[in-house]
XYZ file of C-alpha atoms in Angstrom:
724
model
C 12.127 7.584 -113.941
C 11.060 10.815 -112.070
C 14.409 11.439 -110.643
C 16.035 10.724 -114.439
C 13.605 13.199 -115.930
C 14.369 16.223 -112.916
C 18.202 15.312 -114.041
C 17.620 16.053 -117.599
C 15.277 19.056 -116.891
C 18.833 20.904 -116.479
C 19.609 20.384 -112.535
C 23.162 20.227 -111.959
C 24.840 16.721 -111.556
C 25.502 16.285 -108.297
C 23.996 19.048 -106.592
C 20.486 18.689 -105.308
C 18.039 21.921 -104.990
C 19.730 23.348 -102.127
C 22.840 23.642 -103.482
C 24.441 21.222 -101.784
C 26.074 18.435 -103.035
C 23.718 14.741 -103.514
C 25.214 11.665 -101.929
C 25.553 9.897 -105.494
C 28.224 13.162 -106.090
C 29.837 12.175 -103.393
C 30.043 8.445 -103.715
C 30.977 9.083 -107.080
C 34.152 11.517 -105.970
C 34.856 9.206 -104.125
C 35.012 6.368 -106.445
C 36.909 8.650 -108.576
C 39.373 9.371 -106.165
C 39.741 5.645 -105.972
C 39.806 5.172 -109.661
C 42.050 8.035 -110.614
C 44.482 7.715 -107.340
C 42.982 11.213 -106.026
C 43.126 11.392 -102.769
C 39.708 11.394 -100.479
C 39.421 15.203 -99.235
C 36.999 14.372 -96.978
C 35.384 17.371 -97.761
C 32.048 16.339 -95.948
C 34.825 16.560 -92.835
C 35.662 20.242 -93.768
C 32.025 22.017 -93.269
C 32.552 25.143 -92.609
C 29.071 26.183 -91.594
C 28.753 23.725 -88.869
C 28.704 25.303 -85.627
C 30.609 22.177 -83.837
C 33.754 23.307 -86.312
C 37.170 23.156 -84.457
C 40.129 25.190 -85.739
C 42.488 22.521 -84.320
C 40.060 19.923 -86.120
C 40.692 21.694 -89.489
C 44.640 21.771 -88.775
C 44.362 18.194 -88.278
C 42.375 17.515 -91.238
C 44.696 19.863 -93.599
C 47.869 18.081 -92.360
C 46.340 14.557 -92.848
C 45.740 15.786 -96.700
C 49.124 17.078 -96.855
C 50.255 14.164 -96.559
C 48.636 12.280 -99.620
C 50.630 11.510 -102.510
C 48.568 13.150 -105.108
C 48.303 16.187 -103.048
C 52.290 16.178 -102.635
C 52.389 15.359 -106.578
C 50.439 18.532 -107.532
C 51.962 20.568 -104.774
C 55.279 19.825 -106.410
C 54.261 20.159 -109.943
C 52.832 23.606 -109.037
C 49.347 22.052 -110.493
C 46.651 25.105 -109.663
C 43.974 23.184 -107.452
C 41.092 25.531 -108.781
C 41.690 25.027 -112.241
C 41.775 21.236 -111.415
C 38.843 21.577 -109.698
C 37.007 22.977 -112.185
C 38.432 19.947 -114.701
C 36.897 17.536 -112.423
C 33.659 18.672 -112.408
C 33.217 19.491 -116.078
C 34.156 15.473 -116.327
C 31.835 14.872 -113.826
C 29.047 16.467 -115.827
C 29.989 14.527 -119.061
C 29.886 11.390 -117.312
C 26.391 12.451 -116.133
C 25.056 13.518 -119.221
C 26.263 10.056 -120.860
C 24.554 7.975 -117.668
C 21.539 9.945 -118.242
C 21.666 8.743 -121.980
C 22.451 5.287 -121.228
C 19.366 5.285 -118.515
C 17.137 6.828 -121.124
C 18.161 4.240 -123.892
C 17.754 1.491 -121.153
C 14.491 2.607 -119.952
C 12.124 -0.033 -121.412
C 14.782 -2.759 -119.879
C 14.260 -0.779 -116.587
C 10.560 -0.803 -117.261
C 10.416 -4.518 -117.572
C 12.762 -5.345 -114.913
C 10.123 -3.125 -112.642
C 7.475 -5.305 -113.920
C 9.063 -8.278 -113.293
C 9.967 -7.454 -109.729
C 6.386 -6.241 -109.330
C 5.319 -9.838 -110.700
C 8.017 -11.380 -108.521
C 6.604 -9.278 -105.283
C 3.162 -10.653 -105.737
C 4.557 -14.090 -106.403
C 6.499 -14.088 -102.686
C 3.182 -12.261 -101.452
C 1.257 -15.445 -102.170
C 4.387 -17.419 -101.216
C 4.284 -15.841 -97.935
C 0.601 -16.233 -97.588
C 1.255 -19.895 -98.315
C 3.848 -20.312 -95.710
C 1.898 -18.476 -93.190
C -0.809 -20.779 -93.683
C 1.604 -23.758 -93.669
C 2.935 -22.579 -89.996
C -0.422 -22.277 -89.125
C -1.308 -25.851 -90.341
C 2.134 -26.923 -88.653
C 0.891 -25.486 -85.443
C -2.354 -27.091 -85.649
C -0.608 -30.310 -86.283
C 1.897 -30.017 -82.994
C -1.458 -29.582 -81.165
C -2.581 -32.472 -82.427
C 0.052 -34.443 -81.822
C -0.128 -33.458 -78.373
C -3.084 -34.387 -77.971
C -2.475 -37.756 -79.534
C 0.186 -38.503 -77.424
C -1.889 -37.973 -74.292
C -4.487 -39.707 -75.884
C -1.655 -42.692 -76.405
C -0.085 -42.310 -72.625
C -3.910 -42.667 -71.615
C -4.332 -45.740 -73.691
C -1.193 -47.510 -72.929
C -2.369 -47.010 -68.678
C -5.867 -48.326 -69.492
C -4.212 -51.172 -71.087
C -1.787 -51.916 -68.561
C -4.572 -51.612 -65.934
C -6.973 -53.854 -68.370
C -4.053 -56.551 -68.369
C -3.380 -56.326 -65.082
C -6.994 -57.110 -63.898
C -7.173 -59.642 -66.799
C -4.342 -61.380 -64.861
C -5.389 -61.183 -61.331
C -9.260 -62.096 -63.198
C -7.808 -65.203 -65.166
C -6.032 -66.398 -61.955
C -9.011 -65.995 -60.104
C -11.239 -67.823 -63.119
C -8.793 -70.488 -62.794
C -8.762 -71.222 -59.280
C -12.677 -70.921 -59.615
C -13.036 -73.193 -61.963
C -13.596 -77.256 -61.361
C -12.211 -79.099 -64.397
C -14.427 -82.285 -65.072
C -10.679 -84.259 -65.016
C -10.797 -83.567 -61.187
C -14.218 -84.501 -60.696
C -14.063 -87.732 -62.238
C -10.610 -88.361 -60.850
C -12.145 -87.591 -57.301
C -15.199 -89.576 -57.383
C -13.754 -92.497 -59.566
C -10.314 -93.338 -59.297
C -8.585 -94.871 -56.469
C -6.794 -92.937 -53.663
C -3.147 -94.926 -54.446
C -3.022 -93.694 -57.793
C -0.921 -91.087 -58.631
C -3.176 -88.981 -60.686
C -6.032 -89.191 -57.416
C -2.956 -87.492 -55.105
C -2.020 -84.797 -57.838
C -6.243 -84.276 -58.338
C -6.292 -83.680 -54.341
C -3.666 -81.415 -54.009
C -5.366 -79.433 -56.450
C -8.635 -79.455 -54.615
C -6.850 -78.512 -51.517
C -5.786 -75.216 -53.401
C -9.326 -74.920 -54.420
C -10.585 -75.231 -51.149
C -8.111 -73.062 -49.618
C -8.745 -70.236 -51.949
C -12.643 -70.628 -51.871
C -12.123 -69.791 -47.831
C -9.884 -66.896 -48.651
C -12.288 -65.847 -50.949
C -15.041 -66.043 -48.469
C -13.522 -63.713 -46.094
C -13.446 -61.010 -49.091
C -17.182 -61.440 -49.606
C -16.147 -62.299 -53.246
C -19.313 -63.410 -54.896
C -18.058 -65.477 -57.349
C -17.011 -68.120 -54.604
C -20.436 -68.882 -54.059
C -20.731 -70.501 -57.748
C -18.240 -72.976 -57.057
C -18.588 -73.839 -53.058
C -21.148 -76.469 -53.520
C -19.482 -78.934 -55.674
C -16.030 -77.996 -53.649
C -18.149 -79.134 -50.675
C -19.297 -82.360 -52.212
C -15.894 -83.015 -53.594
C -14.261 -82.361 -50.328
C -16.346 -84.931 -48.681
C -15.655 -87.571 -51.076
C -12.222 -86.999 -50.693
C -12.435 -87.180 -47.134
C -14.551 -90.425 -47.100
C -12.334 -91.966 -49.088
C -8.935 -91.426 -47.338
C -10.842 -92.173 -44.197
C -12.034 -95.628 -45.307
C -7.855 -96.188 -46.928
C -6.345 -95.300 -43.639
C -8.567 -96.666 -41.403
C -7.939 -100.497 -43.751
C -4.161 -99.813 -43.099
C -4.401 -99.410 -39.686
C -6.877 -102.489 -39.101
C -4.363 -104.296 -41.161
C -1.869 -103.656 -38.215
C -3.877 -106.027 -35.997
C -3.720 -109.370 -37.820
C -1.248 -111.675 -36.132
C 2.525 -112.284 -37.385
C 2.038 -108.874 -39.450
C 5.105 -106.473 -39.717
C 3.481 -103.396 -39.282
C 6.489 -101.552 -41.135
C 5.534 -102.447 -44.292
C 1.713 -100.797 -43.582
C 3.205 -97.842 -41.993
C 5.565 -97.104 -44.912
C 2.592 -97.174 -47.205
C 1.417 -94.903 -45.003
C 4.240 -92.559 -45.345
C 4.128 -92.432 -49.161
C 0.455 -90.882 -48.588
C 1.308 -88.143 -45.752
C -0.833 -85.834 -47.686
C -3.805 -87.830 -47.020
C -3.213 -86.866 -43.399
C -2.482 -83.363 -44.032
C -5.400 -83.174 -45.962
C -7.688 -84.186 -43.091
C -6.396 -82.061 -41.050
C -6.879 -78.938 -43.127
C -10.326 -79.955 -43.914
C -12.367 -82.200 -41.824
C -10.510 -81.933 -37.958
C -13.168 -85.017 -36.597
C -12.072 -87.598 -39.233
C -8.270 -86.392 -38.545
C -8.696 -86.895 -34.471
C -10.636 -89.764 -35.487
C -7.745 -91.288 -37.472
C -4.855 -90.499 -34.898
C -7.336 -91.833 -32.034
C -7.571 -95.055 -34.121
C -4.012 -95.235 -34.895
C -2.548 -95.050 -31.183
C -5.058 -97.069 -29.624
C -3.714 -99.631 -31.963
C -0.627 -99.605 -32.017
C -0.668 -99.318 -28.388
C -2.322 -102.433 -27.899
C 0.240 -103.999 -30.313
C 3.176 -102.833 -28.807
C 2.071 -103.679 -25.314
C 0.990 -107.301 -26.242
C 4.322 -107.588 -28.480
C 6.694 -106.635 -26.031
C 4.738 -108.476 -23.278
C 4.782 -111.683 -25.070
C 8.801 -111.226 -25.994
C 9.773 -110.291 -22.282
C 7.905 -113.471 -21.071
C 9.661 -115.678 -23.595
C 13.265 -114.049 -22.854
C 12.914 -115.216 -18.754
C 12.526 -118.848 -20.112
C 15.614 -118.752 -21.624
C 17.449 -117.591 -18.192
C 19.952 -119.097 -16.177
C 18.116 -121.159 -13.689
C 20.800 -120.142 -10.987
C 21.047 -116.323 -10.030
C 22.398 -114.680 -6.968
C 20.546 -114.726 -3.785
C 20.543 -112.337 -0.413
C 23.528 -114.841 0.828
C 25.312 -115.168 -2.048
C 27.979 -112.466 -1.027
C 31.344 -111.546 -0.873
C 32.090 -111.899 2.713
C 29.962 -115.344 3.163
C 32.252 -118.231 3.583
C 32.139 -121.205 1.737
C 31.399 -123.447 4.281
C 28.088 -121.956 5.059
C 25.166 -124.390 5.693
C 21.723 -123.490 4.830
C 18.302 -124.787 6.287
C 16.688 -127.538 5.717
C 14.310 -125.913 3.014
C 16.313 -123.692 1.483
C 17.215 -123.646 -2.030
C 20.710 -125.082 -3.159
C 23.404 -122.327 -3.305
C 25.470 -121.223 -6.361
C 27.859 -124.361 -7.157
C 30.423 -121.506 -7.342
C 29.973 -118.161 -5.810
C 33.216 -116.822 -7.264
C 31.127 -116.844 -10.631
C 29.085 -114.439 -9.227
C 31.812 -111.692 -8.934
C 33.467 -112.754 -12.015
C 32.886 -110.835 -15.283
C 34.349 -113.148 -17.666
C 32.796 -113.225 -21.025
C 29.776 -111.431 -19.535
C 31.524 -107.991 -20.281
C 31.654 -108.168 -23.988
C 27.407 -107.453 -24.073
C 28.898 -103.809 -24.176
C 30.935 -104.004 -27.063
C 29.602 -102.554 -30.231
C 29.019 -105.462 -32.176
C 26.999 -107.260 -29.001
C 25.523 -104.228 -28.621
C 23.295 -103.257 -31.271
C 23.770 -106.796 -32.748
C 20.404 -108.902 -33.664
C 17.595 -109.663 -30.518
C 17.492 -112.768 -29.140
C 14.531 -115.218 -30.495
C 13.570 -117.129 -27.581
C 11.827 -120.123 -28.991
C 15.224 -120.700 -31.151
C 16.899 -120.611 -27.730
C 14.473 -122.680 -26.164
C 14.735 -125.258 -29.130
C 18.755 -125.049 -28.459
C 18.701 -125.596 -24.547
C 20.660 -121.941 -24.386
C 20.579 -119.841 -21.638
C 21.510 -116.498 -20.689
C 22.505 -114.397 -17.999
C 20.294 -111.499 -17.137
C 22.306 -108.703 -18.740
C 21.792 -110.271 -22.213
C 18.024 -110.683 -22.020
C 17.629 -107.106 -20.944
C 19.872 -106.013 -23.745
C 18.196 -107.877 -26.110
C 14.871 -106.138 -24.819
C 15.781 -103.014 -24.432
C 17.350 -102.780 -27.841
C 14.257 -103.940 -29.649
C 12.496 -101.303 -27.639
C 14.939 -98.715 -28.618
C 14.585 -99.728 -32.763
C 10.933 -99.645 -32.486
C 10.525 -96.551 -30.266
C 13.014 -94.558 -32.900
C 10.882 -95.848 -35.639
C 7.844 -95.345 -34.333
C 8.929 -91.614 -33.244
C 9.947 -90.838 -36.534
C 7.037 -92.465 -38.132
C 4.591 -89.965 -36.071
C 6.724 -86.928 -36.614
C 6.519 -87.645 -40.250
C 2.921 -88.365 -40.992
C 1.090 -87.043 -37.732
C 3.169 -83.666 -38.637
C 3.697 -83.287 -34.804
C 7.061 -81.691 -33.590
C 8.510 -81.032 -29.940
C 6.372 -81.517 -26.963
C 3.565 -82.725 -29.375
C 5.734 -85.355 -30.964
C 6.588 -86.903 -27.051
C 3.399 -86.695 -25.658
C 1.671 -88.714 -29.068
C 4.799 -90.905 -28.635
C 4.121 -91.578 -24.861
C -0.160 -92.017 -25.470
C 1.216 -95.057 -27.838
C 4.548 -96.468 -26.178
C 3.396 -95.421 -22.114
C 1.620 -98.641 -21.448
C 4.611 -100.761 -22.884
C 7.049 -98.848 -21.235
C 5.289 -98.958 -17.496
C 4.745 -102.528 -18.561
C 8.770 -102.787 -18.280
C 9.254 -100.258 -15.432
C 6.833 -102.792 -13.510
C 8.366 -106.141 -14.163
C 11.877 -104.690 -13.995
C 11.109 -103.004 -10.753
C 9.779 -106.364 -9.402
C 12.698 -108.043 -10.430
C 15.489 -105.589 -9.326
C 13.829 -105.864 -6.049
C 15.182 -109.263 -5.664
C 18.250 -109.222 -7.781
C 22.007 -109.415 -5.905
C 23.786 -109.900 -8.732
C 25.582 -107.090 -8.637
C 27.497 -107.228 -12.138
C 24.259 -107.986 -14.262
C 23.074 -104.720 -12.538
C 25.875 -102.652 -13.270
C 26.247 -104.584 -16.730
C 22.400 -103.201 -17.421
C 23.174 -99.584 -16.079
C 26.353 -99.150 -18.899
C 23.577 -100.958 -21.675
C 21.093 -97.897 -20.697
C 23.991 -95.440 -20.755
C 25.198 -96.588 -24.264
C 21.141 -96.983 -25.762
C 20.870 -93.093 -23.997
C 23.770 -91.847 -26.376
C 22.950 -94.310 -29.495
C 19.187 -92.339 -29.141
C 20.626 -88.847 -28.497
C 22.906 -89.845 -32.028
C 19.680 -89.838 -33.609
C 18.180 -87.037 -32.265
C 15.509 -88.896 -31.001
C 14.337 -87.877 -27.388
C 11.631 -89.932 -27.560
C 13.304 -92.509 -24.424
C 15.010 -90.062 -22.582
C 12.987 -89.639 -19.626
C 12.476 -94.015 -19.406
C 16.327 -94.294 -19.611
C 16.331 -91.883 -16.758
C 13.353 -93.776 -14.981
C 15.496 -97.289 -15.537
C 18.522 -95.745 -14.146
C 16.902 -94.717 -11.155
C 16.025 -98.653 -10.837
C 19.168 -99.400 -11.011
C 21.866 -97.105 -9.395
C 19.832 -97.353 -6.092
C 20.045 -101.210 -6.224
C 23.578 -101.488 -7.551
C 24.623 -99.544 -4.380
C 22.381 -101.344 -1.999
C 24.099 -104.650 -3.133
C 27.609 -103.337 -3.077
C 27.132 -102.046 0.440
C 25.471 -105.203 1.250
C 29.091 -106.537 0.402
C 31.176 -104.200 2.184
C 29.141 -105.212 5.135
C 29.487 -108.916 4.417
C 33.149 -108.436 4.364
C 33.255 -106.180 7.443
C 31.418 -108.327 9.522
C 33.081 -111.468 8.509
C 35.023 -113.337 11.158
C 38.450 -115.220 10.555
C 38.027 -118.032 12.826
C 34.865 -119.134 11.096
C 36.490 -119.507 7.727
C 37.605 -122.839 8.178
C 41.419 -124.047 8.331
C 44.416 -121.598 7.945
C 46.440 -121.232 4.716
C 48.920 -118.987 3.461
C 47.741 -118.705 -0.080
C 45.063 -116.540 -1.365
C 41.849 -116.745 0.340
C 38.358 -117.032 -1.743
C 37.109 -113.825 -0.472
C 40.235 -111.466 -1.786
C 39.724 -113.466 -5.295
C 36.049 -113.038 -4.959
C 36.897 -109.041 -4.320
C 40.098 -109.163 -6.786
C 37.413 -110.187 -9.823
C 34.332 -107.912 -8.995
C 36.441 -105.055 -8.680
C 38.513 -105.632 -11.769
C 35.113 -106.146 -13.099
C 33.479 -103.191 -12.044
C 36.805 -100.764 -12.884
C 36.958 -102.053 -16.384
C 33.236 -101.273 -16.943
C 33.242 -98.063 -15.098
C 36.045 -96.262 -17.276
C 34.080 -95.728 -20.151
C 31.226 -93.966 -18.234
C 32.749 -92.907 -14.862
C 30.953 -92.893 -12.044
C 32.207 -90.997 -8.481
C 29.721 -92.831 -6.688
C 30.501 -95.876 -7.893
C 34.158 -94.999 -7.533
C 33.210 -94.111 -3.966
C 31.621 -97.540 -3.084
C 34.744 -99.392 -4.065
C 36.972 -97.070 -1.992
C 35.083 -98.188 1.039
C 35.240 -102.038 -0.473
C 38.963 -101.632 -0.928
C 39.546 -100.668 2.877
C 37.057 -103.364 4.075
C 39.159 -105.915 2.246
C 42.617 -104.609 3.143
C 41.369 -104.780 6.918
C 39.877 -108.333 6.218
C 43.560 -109.427 5.147
C 45.131 -108.008 7.768
C 42.416 -109.541 10.470
C 43.346 -112.906 8.355
C 46.819 -112.701 8.819
C 46.785 -112.120 12.178
C 45.493 -115.025 12.475
C 48.523 -116.679 11.782
C 51.059 -117.141 14.752
C 54.398 -116.293 12.944
C 55.312 -113.286 11.295
C 57.210 -114.982 8.295
C 53.105 -116.999 7.790
C 51.393 -113.516 8.022
C 53.646 -112.265 5.451
C 53.590 -115.076 3.164
C 49.361 -114.694 3.384
C 49.525 -111.131 3.054
C 51.983 -111.065 -0.269
C 50.313 -113.887 -1.777
C 46.850 -112.177 -1.501
C 48.328 -108.972 -2.799
C 49.666 -110.365 -5.628
C 46.909 -112.131 -6.257
C 44.523 -109.091 -6.235
C 47.067 -106.900 -8.302
C 47.400 -109.624 -11.085
C 43.645 -109.925 -11.287
C 43.438 -105.561 -11.725
C 46.077 -105.561 -14.035
C 44.372 -108.237 -16.343
C 41.299 -105.399 -16.703
C 41.795 -102.293 -15.206
C 43.849 -99.481 -16.060
C 47.807 -99.921 -14.556
C 47.425 -96.019 -13.338
C 44.129 -97.203 -11.541
C 43.852 -96.574 -7.778
C 43.364 -100.136 -6.804
C 46.305 -100.983 -8.933
C 48.577 -98.225 -7.524
C 47.659 -99.117 -3.593
C 48.607 -102.839 -3.732
C 51.349 -102.094 -5.865
C 52.375 -100.070 -2.689
C 51.295 -102.710 -0.617
C 53.346 -105.716 -1.692
C 56.468 -103.926 -2.540
C 56.375 -103.017 1.324
C 55.683 -106.573 2.569
C 57.980 -107.917 -0.013
C 60.873 -105.820 1.718
C 59.697 -106.863 5.297
C 59.661 -110.633 4.263
C 62.989 -110.476 2.449
C 64.604 -109.565 5.880
C 62.506 -112.206 7.532
C 63.804 -114.882 5.015
C 67.511 -113.386 5.850
C 67.765 -113.477 9.310
C 67.596 -117.076 10.224
C 70.726 -117.775 8.237
C 72.717 -114.905 8.282
C 71.169 -112.966 11.284
C 74.083 -112.487 12.728
C 76.017 -110.728 10.039
C 73.026 -108.397 9.167
C 73.003 -107.413 12.936
C 76.351 -106.287 13.028
C 76.366 -104.935 9.639
C 74.025 -102.463 10.826
C 75.505 -102.164 14.454
C 78.695 -101.409 12.822
C 77.081 -98.572 10.115
C 75.263 -97.030 12.989
C 78.509 -96.596 14.512
C 80.291 -95.516 11.671
C 77.790 -92.627 10.913
C 78.581 -91.456 14.755
C 82.709 -92.138 14.018
C 82.259 -94.721 17.322
C 83.742 -97.971 15.293
C 86.195 -98.499 17.544
C 83.656 -99.614 20.063
C 83.907 -102.824 18.092
C 87.178 -103.329 18.573
C 87.015 -105.848 20.976
C 84.547 -108.203 18.847
C 87.341 -110.174 17.016
C 86.050 -113.471 18.085
C 82.307 -112.769 16.677
C 83.739 -110.996 13.393
C 85.948 -114.273 13.042
C 82.713 -116.607 13.780
C 80.807 -114.723 10.786
C 83.235 -114.555 8.742
C 84.230 -118.710 8.634
C 80.599 -119.172 9.292
C 79.290 -117.466 6.346
C 82.062 -119.122 3.988
C 80.791 -122.321 5.127
C 77.152 -122.251 5.280
C 75.794 -119.420 2.999
C 75.289 -121.923 -0.213
C 73.691 -124.301 1.973
C 71.393 -121.360 3.366
C 70.903 -119.662 -0.078
C 69.734 -122.858 -1.644
C 67.087 -123.876 1.660
C 65.566 -120.103 1.645
C 64.969 -120.326 -2.395
C 63.107 -123.683 -2.299
C 61.328 -122.230 0.921
C 60.243 -119.256 -1.103
C 59.362 -121.224 -3.969
C 56.575 -123.736 -1.709
C 55.383 -120.567 -0.157
C 54.050 -118.719 -2.961
C 51.834 -120.177 -5.311
C 52.556 -117.308 -8.003
C 55.853 -118.672 -9.502
C 56.594 -114.774 -10.964
C 56.409 -113.420 -7.414
C 58.333 -116.409 -6.058
C 61.321 -115.651 -8.532
C 61.160 -111.762 -7.772
C 61.093 -112.412 -3.835
C 64.152 -114.500 -4.500
C 66.154 -112.088 -6.531
C 65.322 -109.820 -4.304
C 66.516 -111.630 -0.961
C 70.051 -112.239 -2.755
C 70.345 -108.908 -4.021
C 69.675 -107.581 -0.252
C 72.349 -110.219 1.107
C 75.103 -109.264 -1.467
C 73.948 -105.828 -0.257
C 74.575 -106.895 3.499
C 78.164 -108.897 2.240
C 79.202 -105.732 0.680
C 78.881 -103.504 3.486
C 80.606 -106.043 5.914
C 83.159 -106.207 3.359
C 83.559 -102.128 3.877
C 83.511 -102.126 7.486
C 86.101 -104.993 7.614
C 88.575 -102.424 5.551
C 87.933 -100.032 8.170
C 91.499 -99.147 10.114
C 89.790 -100.835 13.227
C 89.676 -104.193 11.671
C 92.581 -104.154 9.326
C 94.951 -106.336 11.016
C 92.152 -109.000 11.749
C 93.521 -112.157 10.099
C 90.282 -113.837 9.299
C 89.723 -110.670 6.745
C 92.007 -113.371 4.591
C 89.052 -115.572 4.434
C 86.557 -112.935 3.252
C 85.197 -114.496 0.228
C 85.514 -112.342 -2.814
C 82.688 -110.209 -3.234
C 82.855 -110.310 -7.267
C 83.112 -114.557 -6.808
C 79.628 -114.113 -4.120
C 78.109 -112.331 -7.168
C 79.136 -115.406 -9.923
C 77.865 -117.480 -7.302
C 74.974 -116.193 -6.543
C 73.421 -115.767 -10.245
C 73.698 -119.488 -9.972
C 70.910 -120.175 -7.532
C 68.784 -117.366 -9.337
C 65.607 -119.988 -10.053
C 64.298 -119.567 -13.705
C 60.925 -119.517 -14.661
C-alpha cells in the first residue's frame, strides 16, 4: 500500500526517482507492444550511457528493428515517431491512473487478503512445526525399529541355541533314563520272549552311552550307573544260563544238535551282548561250546567210522595181488586164500559211478541197515559216505561259528579247528593205518578223486575250513597210489613168461588186467588230469608192450607170434575204447601196433598158398622200376605154373585161409577185418600180376589166356567174405 501511496503522490508512472523507467513500465511496454502488435524496440539494449556500447551492435539493433512489420508500416505511412511516442506515454499514464484507482478501490480486499495470507503463514508455520516434530518422531521410531530388529536377531540366535541344547539334553535325558518297563522285563521276562530281546538291545545302548559319558566325565552318568550295572548283571546271568542249557542239551544221546544250534542262531545277539559287556562269561560259553562239540563230533565220527568198516568187503587185495602175478602162483600153508579172481582188482566196473553227482552227494550209508541186509561195499563207498558226512557237518559248523560267535578269517578257522581238530586227526590216523596196508589201487584212486570233488564243493560254498584237511588226505593217498602202481609196473617187468603156464594165442590175462586197469584210471583221470599219473601209466604201458613181445617170443612160429600179438592188442584196444577217449595216448598207440601187426599177418597168411605169385610180382615190379623186366623173359615155365596153379586152387586156398583166421582170433570182428584185408591184398597182388603179364615182354605168352578176369575174381572173392 505504501507503493500505491507514493504513486498517488505524483511519481511519474513507469519512472523511478532516478528518472529511469521502472521494471513495471518496461514490462508494461512489452505487454503493450505484444497486445498492440508494436515491435519490441529493445530500448534497454540501446542504453547509450553504458561504457560497453559498441556502434556495430547499435547498427545491428537498428537493422533488426527496421525489419519489424510495424516499424516498416509506420515508416511507409510517414508517422512521426516522436508524436507517436508521446501518444503512447499519455496512454500509459491514463492506464496507470486507472490502475491506481482500482487498487484504492480494492484496498480493503487486499488488506483482507493480506490478513488471510498472514493467517495462512501462521498455520503453515504450525504445520511445519508439526511436520518437523513428526519427522523427529519418525527418526526416533526408525532407530527403535533397528534396535528391535537387533534384539529380534539376538533372540532368534538364543532360541536356536536353546533348541539345539534342548535336543541334545532331551536325547541325553532319554538315554539316561531307565524306564520301568525295561527294569521289569529284564528282571522278570524269560529270555526267549521278543520283548526281552528288544529291551536287551535298549539296555546295551544305555550301557554304551553311559561308557561314552563316563569318558567325557559327565556328572549325570553317576545317577544311572548303579541301576544299569545291576540290570547288566541280571541280563548276563539269565543269558549265561540259557545258552549253557542249550549247549548241555547237545550232550543228550540221540540228540539232533542242529535244532539247538538253530535256536541259538535266533538269539545270536545274546553272545554279542556278553562279548561287549562281560568277556569272561562270553569266553566261558565259547570254551564250553568248543569242548562239548569237540567231544560230540569225535564220538559220532569214531562210532560211525567203526560201524562202516563192518560192512566193507571181506576180500581185499594184498601185496601178492599184482598185475604181473600169475594165477597159478601157490601160497604157503598159513597164508590167507587169494581173491577168487584177481581181475576184479583191476576192473572198475560199477565202482566208477561213485563219482557221479547223484552218488557223490547222495545220502550217507546207514551201517546198521546195511548189516541187517547183509550188504557189503568197497572201501571207496565207505570213504565217500564218511567224508560226505564230514563235509556236510563241517560246512554247517563253520557257518554256525562264523554267525553266532562273530568270527571271520583266521579266527574262524582257529575256532573250527579247536572243535573239529581232534576228529580230523582221528580220520587221518585211521586212514593212514588203512592206506599203509592197502593194495587196491583203483580204490585209492577213486578216493583221491572223491576228495578232489569234495574240495571243489567246499570251494563253491566258500567254506575254507576243510582245505588243509583235504590236502593232508591227498598227501596220504597220492604216494600210496603211486607206490601200488610202481609195484604193478615192477611185477610186469619181472614176470618170467616161462612160469605163466601153457602158451596160448588167445589174449593173456595179464594184458586183460592191464587193459581193464588202464581204461579205469584213464577214464577217472580225465576230469582232474594229473601229470604224475600220466607218467606212471606211460611206464606201465611200456612194460606191458615189452611183456607182450616177450610172451610172443615164446611161440616157435612167426604166425603164432603175430596171432598172439594181434589178439592181445585188439583186446586191450577194445577195453580201452569202452572208457577212454578215442584220442588218448593208449588208444592211439595200440591202434598203430595192431595195424602194423595186421599188415604183417596178412602177408604171412597169403604166403603159403600164393607165395610164388607174390614173390614174382614183387620181383617183376622191382625190375620194372629199373627197366630190366627182360631179365624174366625166360621164366615162361614159372609163369605158366603160377597162372594155372592160381586158377586151380585159389578158391580152396581162400576158404581154408578164412576158416583158419576165424579160428585163430577170439574177436570175430577183428577176424573179419583181417580176412577182408587179406582178400583185398590178394586182389591187389593178382592185379599186379595181370599188369606185369600185359607188358610187351610177356604178351606173346599163350598162358595169358588162362588168366582169371579181374572183375570176375572180385565178384567171387566177395562171396568168401564172412559176415558177422
